[in-house]
């Protein structure tokens, strides 16, 4: 079967091919060739040739004549043709057996490959798990290294303890000062309260004295006014008496 006008399409396009026969005709032709051992479309098929030779030999035998030589000749030709037809069959059988063994080997190989694929998938999952564990372990190591560096940057324990002791002393001194300040503040509050009380008492005393002074002045004024009024009432007579008593 010849191929005519095959075209190659670009990337992403289907390849268009033109054949002398369609796919269905190709299948029929291939099946016929396999059954008749015909390798080309030209010439007489081997099975038909074998059939003709057998038919010619059978017809020659059925003749009632002295044709022994012709029968022997036709028998040899038939056997030769049969041998010629049988050789490709034996080759085909060998090929079929080889293909069967190859198929069995392929199935065994396929099963082995499937097992290897399953094992590889399991190994991949195990490696993924190990990778995750390694990542976590590496992260912990990095964090530990960072903490170690941070600790290394810190001063020694003795110096830290010394600083803590000094800070505790300062805290104790500050607490003592705070206590003293609190006591002083309480004393000042009491003194200030006493001072306010004294000022309040003093202010009350002053106000009381001022009220008393005002009251005394008011009494004096009232007494003075009364004395002046009495002198005015008893004036001429008193003067006369005084004149008489004291010439």
Short mmCIF file of C-alpha atoms in Angstrom, two decimals:
data_model
loop_
_atom_site.label_atom_id
_atom_site.label_comp_id
_atom_site.label_asym_id
_atom_site.label_seq_id
_atom_site.Cartn_x
_atom_site.Cartn_y
_atom_site.Cartn_z
CA UNK A 1 0.00 0.00 0.00
CA UNK A 2 1.48 3.31 -1.03
CA UNK A 3 1.20 6.59 0.83
CA UNK A 4 0.46 9.65 -1.26
CA UNK A 5 0.50 13.30 -0.44
CA UNK A 6 1.42 13.07 3.29
CA UNK A 7 1.38 16.55 4.87
CA UNK A 8 3.03 17.60 8.11
CA UNK A 9 1.15 20.22 10.07
CA UNK A 10 2.71 22.76 12.39
CA UNK A 11 2.87 22.53 16.19
CA UNK A 12 -0.56 22.09 17.74
CA UNK A 13 -2.22 21.02 14.46
CA UNK A 14 -3.35 17.55 13.44
CA UNK A 15 -1.31 15.73 10.82
CA UNK A 16 -3.40 15.19 7.68
CA UNK A 17 -2.47 12.12 5.65
CA UNK A 18 -4.00 10.83 2.40
CA UNK A 19 -3.96 7.08 1.86
CA UNK A 20 -4.95 4.97 -1.14
CA UNK A 21 -7.40 3.08 1.10
CA UNK A 22 -9.43 4.00 4.10
CA UNK A 23 -8.85 2.55 7.60
CA UNK A 24 -11.62 -0.03 7.16
CA UNK A 25 -10.27 -1.23 3.80
CA UNK A 26 -6.77 -1.37 5.30
CA UNK A 27 -7.96 -3.67 8.09
CA UNK A 28 -9.70 -5.99 5.60
CA UNK A 29 -6.63 -6.13 3.36
CA UNK A 30 -4.25 -6.81 6.26
CA UNK A 31 -6.48 -9.58 7.61
CA UNK A 32 -6.76 -11.15 4.12
CA UNK A 33 -2.99 -11.03 3.65
CA UNK A 34 -2.41 -12.67 7.03
CA UNK A 35 -4.85 -15.46 6.19
CA UNK A 36 -3.63 -15.99 2.62
CA UNK A 37 0.05 -15.22 3.27
CA UNK A 38 -0.08 -12.58 0.56
CA UNK A 39 2.63 -9.97 0.86
CA UNK A 40 1.64 -7.78 -2.09
CA UNK A 41 -1.56 -6.82 -3.79
CA UNK A 42 -0.22 -8.07 -7.12
CA UNK A 43 0.05 -11.68 -8.24
CA UNK A 44 -1.86 -14.74 -7.21
CA UNK A 45 -2.20 -15.47 -3.49
CA UNK A 46 -0.14 -18.48 -2.22
CA UNK A 47 -3.22 -20.22 -0.80
CA UNK A 48 -5.00 -19.95 -4.12
CA UNK A 49 -1.97 -21.28 -5.94
CA UNK A 50 -1.80 -24.19 -3.48
CA UNK A 51 -5.50 -24.83 -4.03
CA UNK A 52 -5.04 -24.86 -7.79
CA UNK A 53 -2.14 -27.28 -7.62
CA UNK A 54 -4.10 -29.56 -5.31
CA UNK A 55 -7.15 -29.37 -7.59
CA UNK A 56 -5.00 -30.11 -10.67
CA UNK A 57 -3.37 -33.06 -8.86
CA UNK A 58 -6.76 -34.41 -7.72
CA UNK A 59 -8.27 -34.12 -11.20
CA UNK A 60 -5.28 -35.87 -12.71
CA UNK A 61 -5.63 -38.75 -10.28
CA UNK A 62 -9.30 -39.17 -11.12
CA UNK A 63 -8.50 -39.68 -14.83
CA UNK A 64 -8.69 -43.26 -15.98
CA UNK A 65 -5.49 -43.24 -18.00
CA UNK A 66 -1.88 -44.20 -17.76
CA UNK A 67 -0.79 -40.83 -16.26
CA UNK A 68 1.43 -41.98 -13.44
CA UNK A 69 4.23 -39.63 -14.45
CA UNK A 70 1.89 -36.67 -14.64
CA UNK A 71 0.43 -37.53 -11.24
CA UNK A 72 3.92 -37.85 -9.77
CA UNK A 73 4.93 -34.55 -11.33
CA UNK A 74 1.79 -32.80 -10.04
CA UNK A 75 2.23 -34.38 -6.62
CA UNK A 76 5.78 -33.10 -6.38
CA UNK A 77 4.61 -29.67 -7.50
CA UNK A 78 1.83 -29.73 -4.90
CA UNK A 79 4.21 -30.86 -2.14
CA UNK A 80 6.71 -28.23 -3.17
CA UNK A 81 4.03 -25.58 -3.09
CA UNK A 82 2.77 -26.94 0.23
CA UNK A 83 6.32 -26.80 1.61
CA UNK A 84 6.65 -23.25 0.31
CA UNK A 85 3.35 -22.34 1.98
CA UNK A 86 4.27 -24.13 5.22
CA UNK A 87 7.62 -22.38 5.74
CA UNK A 88 6.05 -18.93 6.32
CA UNK A 89 3.51 -20.55 8.63
CA UNK A 90 6.32 -22.09 10.68
CA UNK A 91 8.04 -18.73 10.73
CA UNK A 92 4.82 -17.10 11.80
CA UNK A 93 4.40 -19.69 14.54
CA UNK A 94 7.92 -19.00 15.73
CA UNK A 95 7.17 -15.28 15.68
CA UNK A 96 3.88 -15.86 17.50
CA UNK A 97 5.58 -17.99 20.15
CA UNK A 98 8.28 -15.38 20.50
CA UNK A 99 5.60 -12.67 20.79
CA UNK A 100 3.75 -14.73 23.41
CA UNK A 101 6.94 -15.18 25.40
CA UNK A 102 7.71 -11.51 24.92
CA UNK A 103 4.21 -10.64 26.09
CA UNK A 104 4.65 -12.84 29.16
CA UNK A 105 8.02 -11.26 29.81
CA UNK A 106 6.44 -7.88 29.29
CA UNK A 107 3.66 -8.72 31.75
CA UNK A 108 6.23 -9.94 34.27
CA UNK A 109 8.29 -6.83 33.64
CA UNK A 110 5.15 -4.70 33.93
CA UNK A 111 4.31 -6.34 37.26
CA UNK A 112 7.86 -5.80 38.46
CA UNK A 113 7.76 -2.21 37.29
CA UNK A 114 4.43 -1.68 39.06
CA UNK A 115 5.95 -3.11 42.23
CA UNK A 116 8.95 -0.83 41.80
CA UNK A 117 6.59 2.11 41.22
CA UNK A 118 4.67 1.30 44.40
CA UNK A 119 7.94 0.88 46.29
CA UNK A 120 9.25 4.12 44.77
CA UNK A 121 6.08 5.93 45.85
CA UNK A 122 6.46 4.50 49.35
CA UNK A 123 10.13 5.55 49.34
CA UNK A 124 9.11 9.03 48.16
CA UNK A 125 6.58 9.34 50.97
CA UNK A 126 9.18 8.11 53.46
CA UNK A 127 11.72 10.58 52.09
CA UNK A 128 9.14 13.37 52.31
CA UNK A 129 8.54 12.45 55.94
CA UNK A 130 12.29 12.34 56.59
CA UNK A 131 12.63 15.69 54.83
CA UNK A 132 9.97 17.25 57.05
CA UNK A 133 11.63 15.77 60.12
CA UNK A 134 14.99 17.08 58.90
CA UNK A 135 13.47 20.53 58.39
CA UNK A 136 12.04 20.51 61.92
CA UNK A 137 15.34 19.24 63.35
CA UNK A 138 17.28 21.85 61.39
CA UNK A 139 14.92 24.55 62.63
CA UNK A 140 15.45 23.39 66.21
CA UNK A 141 19.21 23.38 65.67
CA UNK A 142 19.09 26.91 64.23
CA UNK A 143 16.97 28.10 67.15
CA UNK A 144 19.35 26.39 69.59
CA UNK A 145 22.34 27.99 67.85
CA UNK A 146 20.67 31.41 68.02
CA UNK A 147 19.98 30.90 71.74
CA UNK A 148 23.57 29.74 72.28
CA UNK A 149 24.91 32.85 70.54
CA UNK A 150 22.57 35.01 72.61
CA UNK A 151 23.77 33.31 75.80
CA UNK A 152 27.39 33.71 74.69
CA UNK A 153 26.79 37.45 74.28
CA UNK A 154 25.59 37.72 77.88
CA UNK A 155 28.11 38.43 80.70
CA UNK A 156 29.33 35.62 82.99
CA UNK A 157 27.12 34.38 85.80
CA UNK A 158 29.43 35.83 88.46
CA UNK A 159 29.15 39.32 87.00
CA UNK A 160 25.40 38.94 86.62
CA UNK A 161 25.14 37.79 90.26
CA UNK A 162 27.27 40.74 91.33
CA UNK A 163 25.02 43.14 89.44
CA UNK A 164 21.96 41.47 90.99
CA UNK A 165 23.47 41.83 94.47
CA UNK A 166 24.20 45.51 93.89
CA UNK A 167 20.70 46.04 92.55
CA UNK A 168 19.25 44.30 95.59
CA UNK A 169 21.30 46.61 97.85
CA UNK A 170 20.09 49.64 95.91
CA UNK A 171 16.51 48.37 96.15
CA UNK A 172 16.91 47.91 99.93
CA UNK A 173 18.36 51.43 100.25
CA UNK A 174 15.54 52.86 98.16
CA UNK A 175 13.00 50.97 100.26
CA UNK A 176 14.63 52.35 103.45
CA UNK A 177 14.61 55.84 101.98
CA UNK A 178 11.02 55.35 100.92
CA UNK A 179 10.11 54.24 104.45
CA UNK A 180 11.94 57.24 105.94
CA UNK A 181 10.30 59.55 103.44
CA UNK A 182 6.92 58.07 104.29
CA UNK A 183 7.54 58.61 107.98
CA UNK A 184 8.77 62.16 107.37
CA UNK A 185 5.75 62.81 105.20
CA UNK A 186 3.43 61.49 107.91
CA UNK A 187 5.19 63.68 110.49
CA UNK A 188 4.92 66.70 108.20
CA UNK A 189 1.25 65.95 107.67
CA UNK A 190 0.69 65.80 111.42
CA UNK A 191 2.69 68.99 111.96
CA UNK A 192 0.83 70.74 109.20
CA UNK A 193 -2.48 69.58 110.63
CA UNK A 194 -1.39 70.86 114.06
CA UNK A 195 -0.30 74.13 112.49
CA UNK A 196 -3.63 74.50 110.77
CA UNK A 197 -5.36 73.77 114.06
CA UNK A 198 -3.22 76.36 115.88
CA UNK A 199 -3.84 78.93 113.13
CA UNK A 200 -7.54 78.20 113.32
CA UNK A 201 -7.51 78.60 117.11
CA UNK A 202 -5.45 81.76 116.83
CA UNK A 203 -7.80 83.13 114.23
CA UNK A 204 -10.75 82.32 116.45
CA UNK A 205 -8.98 83.97 119.40
CA UNK A 206 -8.21 87.08 117.38
CA UNK A 207 -11.77 87.28 116.13
CA UNK A 208 -13.02 86.82 119.69
CA UNK A 209 -10.68 89.55 120.99
CA UNK A 210 -11.76 91.83 118.16
CA UNK A 211 -15.38 91.22 119.03
CA UNK A 212 -14.64 91.90 122.71
CA UNK A 213 -12.71 95.05 121.84
CA UNK A 214 -15.52 96.26 119.65
CA UNK A 215 -17.99 95.52 122.41
CA UNK A 216 -15.86 97.41 124.99
CA UNK A 217 -15.50 100.37 122.68
CA UNK A 218 -19.22 100.30 122.11
CA UNK A 219 -19.81 100.25 125.89
CA UNK A 220 -17.35 103.09 126.43
CA UNK A 221 -19.05 105.15 123.76
CA UNK A 222 -22.41 104.38 125.25
CA UNK A 223 -21.14 105.37 128.74
CA UNK A 224 -19.64 108.52 127.41
CA UNK A 225 -22.82 109.44 125.65
CA UNK A 226 -24.77 108.85 128.83
CA UNK A 227 -22.38 111.00 130.90
CA UNK A 228 -22.59 113.88 128.44
CA UNK A 229 -26.37 113.73 128.51
CA UNK A 230 -26.45 113.91 132.29
CA UNK A 231 -24.06 116.89 132.40
CA UNK A 232 -26.21 118.77 129.98
CA UNK A 233 -29.31 118.18 132.08
CA UNK A 234 -27.78 119.26 135.42
CA UNK A 235 -25.65 122.16 134.13
CA UNK A 236 -26.80 125.55 135.71
CA UNK A 237 -27.73 124.13 139.05
CA UNK A 238 -24.54 122.30 139.38
CA UNK A 239 -22.64 125.40 138.43
CA UNK A 240 -24.51 127.40 141.06
CA UNK A 241 -23.90 124.90 143.78
CA UNK A 242 -20.32 124.71 142.85
CA UNK A 243 -20.06 128.43 142.94
CA UNK A 244 -21.64 128.57 146.37
CA UNK A 245 -19.46 125.91 147.76
CA UNK A 246 -16.41 127.35 146.36
CA UNK A 247 -16.54 131.14 146.42
#
